[in-house]
Amino acid sequence: KNEVEQSPQNLTAQEGEFITINCSYSVGISALHWLQQHPGGGIVSLFMLSSGKKKHGRLIATINIQEKHSSLHITASHPRDSAVYICAGEYGGSQGNLIFGKGTKLSVKP
Amino acid sequence: SQTIHQWPATLVQPVGSPLSLECTVEGTSNPNLYWYRQAAGRGLQLLFYSVGIGQISSEVPQNLSASRPQDRQFILSSKKLLLSDSGFYLCAWSTSNQPQHFGDGTRLSIL
């Protein structure tokens, strides 16, 4: 059974702190996605990666294929980063089916 | 540019009533289309996906159905809603090897 586990479930940080969210998956995936869900529910795709590391602004995503593990890092966190961050493993080839973690609710305090 | 429209944004329906949620995509051809649900306290779950007109695959058994009458239109339906159908429904599209793009979602409350 394909599973995606995220930790922590909830995370509170002070503005400026370095944040790490972790994601583990059970079997081989074709890609790993990090998504951001805003309080209203809208979802934005942050990263899609299958190896190595990607960086966009203050966000960094890494993946270790051997360990079946990915991390999302936020540097110099800001209250506007407060959101739910969701990890999803892509299985099933060209259909692009995603299996989602339960999300990490991040709250950054000023 | 590609955009995705999903409506309505919120919906309150009585138990046993029918449902129709619509999703349309602009600016791309032959996209893969997806319907997801996020139930209270749970993660997103794939309900249906479609790789072409009239081609629907269901991931979980339920009283919902999906249809794709046109290339860029994806409809989620039910003949009789259950209380357990409450949740946040998201439509998404993608093309091969590209990240999925999500709609704004529909918050469905069943009374």
Short mmCIF file of N, CA, C and O in Angstrom, two decimals, chain B residues 55 66 102:
data_model
loop_
_atom_site.label_atom_id
_atom_site.label_comp_id
_atom_site.label_asym_id
_atom_site.label_seq_id
_atom_site.Cartn_x
_atom_site.Cartn_y
_atom_site.Cartn_z
N GLN B 55 -13.38 9.15 -20.34
CA GLN B 55 -12.54 8.17 -19.63
C GLN B 55 -12.42 8.59 -18.17
O GLN B 55 -11.76 9.58 -17.86
N ALA B 66 -18.38 10.81 -11.66
CA ALA B 66 -17.76 11.91 -12.40
C ALA B 66 -17.98 11.69 -13.88
O ALA B 66 -18.13 10.55 -14.34
N PHE B 102 -4.40 23.39 -9.11
CA PHE B 102 -5.63 23.18 -8.38
C PHE B 102 -6.60 24.34 -8.54
O PHE B 102 -6.20 25.50 -8.62
#
